[in-house]
C-alpha cells in the first residue's frame, strides 16, 4: 500500500488532478500520500523510488504509533507509567526478519496530548453502552450506510473538513 501511495503522491506532483476517487483503495492511497510527502521532504527531491518507498514505510510506522499515543488516553497512561512500550517495526517478507525501529521520536510530545477521539470521529454520533441497545434494523441501517461511505472513499459522507484531515497527520 505504501508503494502505491508513494507512486500516487509522485504522480500528483505533475499537476492537480480532477479525477474523483474511484474506490476505497484509491482513497486510502491518496490519504497515505502524506506519508510519502514527508518521506520525500526528509530525503530530498530526487530520491530513488525504492529508497523513497522504504523510508515512507518507516514514516508510516511512526505515524501509526503517534496516532495511537495522541488519541488513546489508556495507552498514553500505560506508556507514562512504564507498563507499556510502543515500539515500531517492519516485517521484511523477503527475509522473514523484523527491523525494529524503536519508539516514536515524537513520543514525549504525544504523551502530553489530551485528545481522546481523532477529528474524523468527532464528527460522528458516537454510541456507547450508556446509550443502551439499538433495534437491529436501525443498527443494520447505520452499518450499511458506513459501508457505503467506505466503499466510495467518502469516510464521513462529506462531514470532514480539510483542517480535520490535516490534524490527523500532525
mmCIF file of C-alpha atoms in Angstrom:
data_model
loop_
_atom_site.group_PDB
_atom_site.id
_atom_site.type_symbol
_atom_site.label_atom_id
_atom_site.label_comp_id
_atom_site.label_asym_id
_atom_site.label_seq_id
_atom_site.Cartn_x
_atom_site.Cartn_y
_atom_site.Cartn_z
ATOM 1 C CA UNK A 1 0.000 0.000 0.000
ATOM 2 C CA UNK A 2 2.818 2.384 0.826
ATOM 3 C CA UNK A 3 4.451 1.768 -2.558
ATOM 4 C CA UNK A 4 1.132 2.578 -4.251
ATOM 5 C CA UNK A 5 0.685 5.663 -2.083
ATOM 6 C CA UNK A 6 4.203 6.828 -2.902
ATOM 7 C CA UNK A 7 3.533 6.434 -6.624
ATOM 8 C CA UNK A 8 0.184 8.218 -6.202
ATOM 9 C CA UNK A 9 1.940 11.092 -4.432
ATOM 10 C CA UNK A 10 4.676 11.343 -7.058
ATOM 11 C CA UNK A 11 2.057 11.240 -9.821
ATOM 12 C CA UNK A 12 0.067 14.037 -8.191
ATOM 13 C CA UNK A 13 3.139 16.293 -8.228
ATOM 14 C CA UNK A 14 2.880 16.521 -12.018
ATOM 15 C CA UNK A 15 -0.163 18.713 -11.590
ATOM 16 C CA UNK A 16 -3.539 18.791 -9.929
ATOM 17 C CA UNK A 17 -5.853 16.043 -10.997
ATOM 18 C CA UNK A 18 -9.577 16.394 -11.219
ATOM 19 C CA UNK A 19 -10.039 12.652 -11.021
ATOM 20 C CA UNK A 20 -12.529 11.597 -8.370
ATOM 21 C CA UNK A 21 -11.638 8.820 -6.017
ATOM 22 C CA UNK A 22 -12.987 5.751 -7.758
ATOM 23 C CA UNK A 23 -12.807 3.251 -4.923
ATOM 24 C CA UNK A 24 -11.934 2.912 -1.277
ATOM 25 C CA UNK A 25 -8.406 1.727 -2.119
ATOM 26 C CA UNK A 26 -7.716 4.855 -4.179
ATOM 27 C CA UNK A 27 -8.985 6.960 -1.297
ATOM 28 C CA UNK A 28 -6.673 5.178 1.124
ATOM 29 C CA UNK A 29 -3.689 5.593 -1.212
ATOM 30 C CA UNK A 30 -4.384 9.297 -1.541
ATOM 31 C CA UNK A 31 -4.605 9.548 2.247
ATOM 32 C CA UNK A 32 -1.270 7.740 2.641
ATOM 33 C CA UNK A 33 0.395 10.051 0.131
ATOM 34 C CA UNK A 34 1.078 12.463 3.019
ATOM 35 C CA UNK A 35 3.458 9.836 4.372
ATOM 36 C CA UNK A 36 5.265 9.766 1.032
ATOM 37 C CA UNK A 37 5.399 13.556 1.004
ATOM 38 C CA UNK A 38 7.009 13.615 4.459
ATOM 39 C CA UNK A 39 9.490 10.930 3.386
ATOM 40 C CA UNK A 40 10.424 12.961 0.313
ATOM 41 C CA UNK A 41 10.795 16.102 2.433
ATOM 42 C CA UNK A 42 13.182 14.204 4.721
ATOM 43 C CA UNK A 43 15.183 12.558 1.910
ATOM 44 C CA UNK A 44 15.110 15.404 -0.575
ATOM 45 C CA UNK A 45 13.559 15.676 -4.007
ATOM 46 C CA UNK A 46 15.010 13.219 -6.485
ATOM 47 C CA UNK A 47 15.461 10.272 -4.131
ATOM 48 C CA UNK A 48 15.285 6.883 -5.868
ATOM 49 C CA UNK A 49 11.802 5.351 -5.829
ATOM 50 C CA UNK A 50 12.886 2.263 -3.842
ATOM 51 C CA UNK A 51 14.618 4.445 -1.241
ATOM 52 C CA UNK A 52 11.586 6.725 -1.022
ATOM 53 C CA UNK A 53 9.208 3.779 -0.611
ATOM 54 C CA UNK A 54 11.391 2.205 2.110
ATOM 55 C CA UNK A 55 11.559 5.485 4.010
ATOM 56 C CA UNK A 56 7.801 6.022 3.540
ATOM 57 C CA UNK A 57 7.199 2.680 5.275
ATOM 58 C CA UNK A 58 9.230 3.875 8.281
ATOM 59 C CA UNK A 59 7.418 7.208 8.337
ATOM 60 C CA UNK A 60 4.088 5.346 8.259
ATOM 61 C CA UNK A 61 5.114 3.149 11.214
ATOM 62 C CA UNK A 62 5.840 6.247 13.286
ATOM 63 C CA UNK A 63 2.642 7.961 12.108
ATOM 64 C CA UNK A 64 0.711 4.913 13.341
ATOM 65 C CA UNK A 65 2.429 4.998 16.735
ATOM 66 C CA UNK A 66 1.868 8.748 17.007
ATOM 67 C CA UNK A 67 -1.821 8.318 16.186
ATOM 68 C CA UNK A 68 -2.208 5.720 18.952
ATOM 69 C CA UNK A 69 -0.457 7.908 21.502
ATOM 70 C CA UNK A 70 -2.255 11.067 20.501
ATOM 71 C CA UNK A 71 -5.770 9.661 20.613
ATOM 72 C CA UNK A 72 -5.739 6.842 23.176
ATOM 73 C CA UNK A 73 -5.733 8.018 26.766
ATOM 74 C CA UNK A 74 -5.482 4.443 28.147
ATOM 75 C CA UNK A 75 -2.392 3.752 26.021
ATOM 76 C CA UNK A 76 -0.825 7.089 26.988
ATOM 77 C CA UNK A 77 -1.320 6.297 30.667
ATOM 78 C CA UNK A 78 0.221 2.823 30.308
ATOM 79 C CA UNK A 79 3.244 4.257 28.481
ATOM 80 C CA UNK A 80 3.647 7.047 31.073
ATOM 81 C CA UNK A 81 3.546 4.533 33.927
ATOM 82 C CA UNK A 82 6.131 2.309 32.252
ATOM 83 C CA UNK A 83 3.696 -0.615 31.989
ATOM 84 C CA UNK A 84 3.761 -0.489 28.181
ATOM 85 C CA UNK A 85 6.271 0.383 25.491
ATOM 86 C CA UNK A 86 5.146 1.034 21.936
ATOM 87 C CA UNK A 87 7.935 0.246 19.519
ATOM 88 C CA UNK A 88 7.779 0.283 15.752
ATOM 89 C CA UNK A 89 8.890 -2.498 13.477
ATOM 90 C CA UNK A 90 8.868 -3.539 9.851
ATOM 91 C CA UNK A 91 8.487 -7.151 8.782
ATOM 92 C CA UNK A 92 10.507 -7.846 5.641
ATOM 93 C CA UNK A 93 8.732 -10.536 3.620
ATOM 94 C CA UNK A 94 11.763 -11.368 1.508
ATOM 95 C CA UNK A 95 13.959 -12.262 4.509
ATOM 96 C CA UNK A 96 11.452 -13.061 7.231
ATOM 97 C CA UNK A 97 13.256 -10.651 9.544
ATOM 98 C CA UNK A 98 11.837 -7.800 11.577
ATOM 99 C CA UNK A 99 13.588 -4.445 11.557
ATOM 100 C CA UNK A 100 12.927 -2.829 14.926
ATOM 101 C CA UNK A 101 12.647 0.959 14.787
ATOM 102 C CA UNK A 102 12.181 1.747 18.461
ATOM 103 C CA UNK A 103 9.954 4.393 19.947
ATOM 104 C CA UNK A 104 8.481 7.267 18.015
ATOM 105 C CA UNK A 105 10.822 10.251 18.002
ATOM 106 C CA UNK A 106 7.758 12.310 18.962
ATOM 107 C CA UNK A 107 6.613 10.080 21.847
ATOM 108 C CA UNK A 108 7.153 12.637 24.609
ATOM 109 C CA UNK A 109 5.170 15.219 22.638
ATOM 110 C CA UNK A 110 2.175 12.893 22.278
ATOM 111 C CA UNK A 111 2.249 11.691 25.883
ATOM 112 C CA UNK A 112 1.022 15.157 26.854
ATOM 113 C CA UNK A 113 -1.935 15.004 24.453
ATOM 114 C CA UNK A 114 -5.411 15.324 25.889
ATOM 115 C CA UNK A 115 -7.245 14.209 22.751
ATOM 116 C CA UNK A 116 -9.411 11.150 23.038
ATOM 117 C CA UNK A 117 -11.047 10.999 19.614
ATOM 118 C CA UNK A 118 -9.469 11.694 16.250
ATOM 119 C CA UNK A 119 -11.074 14.637 14.455
ATOM 120 C CA UNK A 120 -12.619 12.300 11.871
ATOM 121 C CA UNK A 121 -14.596 10.551 14.614
ATOM 122 C CA UNK A 122 -15.605 13.724 16.434
ATOM 123 C CA UNK A 123 -17.993 14.462 13.571
ATOM 124 C CA UNK A 124 -19.836 11.183 14.092
ATOM 125 C CA UNK A 125 -22.509 10.428 16.644
ATOM 126 C CA UNK A 126 -20.658 8.031 18.934
ATOM 127 C CA UNK A 127 -22.742 5.437 20.748
ATOM 128 C CA UNK A 128 -21.576 3.669 23.870
ATOM 129 C CA UNK A 129 -23.119 1.213 26.325
ATOM 130 C CA UNK A 130 -24.558 4.224 28.157
ATOM 131 C CA UNK A 131 -26.963 4.669 25.247
ATOM 132 C CA UNK A 132 -28.483 1.219 25.706
ATOM 133 C CA UNK A 133 -29.370 -1.177 22.942
ATOM 134 C CA UNK A 134 -30.364 -0.213 19.430
ATOM 135 C CA UNK A 135 -33.025 -2.087 17.456
ATOM 136 C CA UNK A 136 -31.322 -4.344 14.924
ATOM 137 C CA UNK A 137 -32.946 -2.756 11.819
ATOM 138 C CA UNK A 138 -31.572 0.648 12.892
ATOM 139 C CA UNK A 139 -28.111 -0.833 13.633
ATOM 140 C CA UNK A 140 -28.079 -2.607 10.268
ATOM 141 C CA UNK A 141 -29.058 0.630 8.508
ATOM 142 C CA UNK A 142 -26.165 2.514 10.176
ATOM 143 C CA UNK A 143 -23.748 -0.284 9.297
ATOM 144 C CA UNK A 144 -24.817 -0.298 5.647
ATOM 145 C CA UNK A 145 -24.525 3.500 5.444
ATOM 146 C CA UNK A 146 -21.000 3.324 6.868
ATOM 147 C CA UNK A 147 -20.015 0.547 4.481
ATOM 148 C CA UNK A 148 -21.324 2.560 1.544
ATOM 149 C CA UNK A 149 -19.302 5.621 2.613
ATOM 150 C CA UNK A 150 -16.198 3.445 2.926
ATOM 151 C CA UNK A 151 -16.755 1.740 -0.428
ATOM 152 C CA UNK A 152 -16.879 5.043 -2.282
ATOM 153 C CA UNK A 153 -13.983 6.585 -0.362
ATOM 154 C CA UNK A 154 -16.121 9.128 1.488
ATOM 155 C CA UNK A 155 -15.460 8.066 5.056
ATOM 156 C CA UNK A 156 -17.804 10.530 6.747
ATOM 157 C CA UNK A 157 -20.060 11.440 3.828
ATOM 158 C CA UNK A 158 -18.607 14.903 3.451
ATOM 159 C CA UNK A 159 -18.614 15.962 7.089
ATOM 160 C CA UNK A 160 -14.811 16.067 7.330
ATOM 161 C CA UNK A 161 -13.108 19.351 6.638
ATOM 162 C CA UNK A 162 -9.593 19.648 5.203
ATOM 163 C CA UNK A 163 -8.475 21.002 8.600
ATOM 164 C CA UNK A 164 -9.702 17.815 10.288
ATOM 165 C CA UNK A 165 -7.763 15.648 7.824
ATOM 166 C CA UNK A 166 -4.606 17.719 8.326
ATOM 167 C CA UNK A 167 -4.935 17.339 12.103
ATOM 168 C CA UNK A 168 -4.564 13.573 11.692
ATOM 169 C CA UNK A 169 -1.112 13.907 10.159
ATOM 170 C CA UNK A 170 0.352 16.490 12.505
#
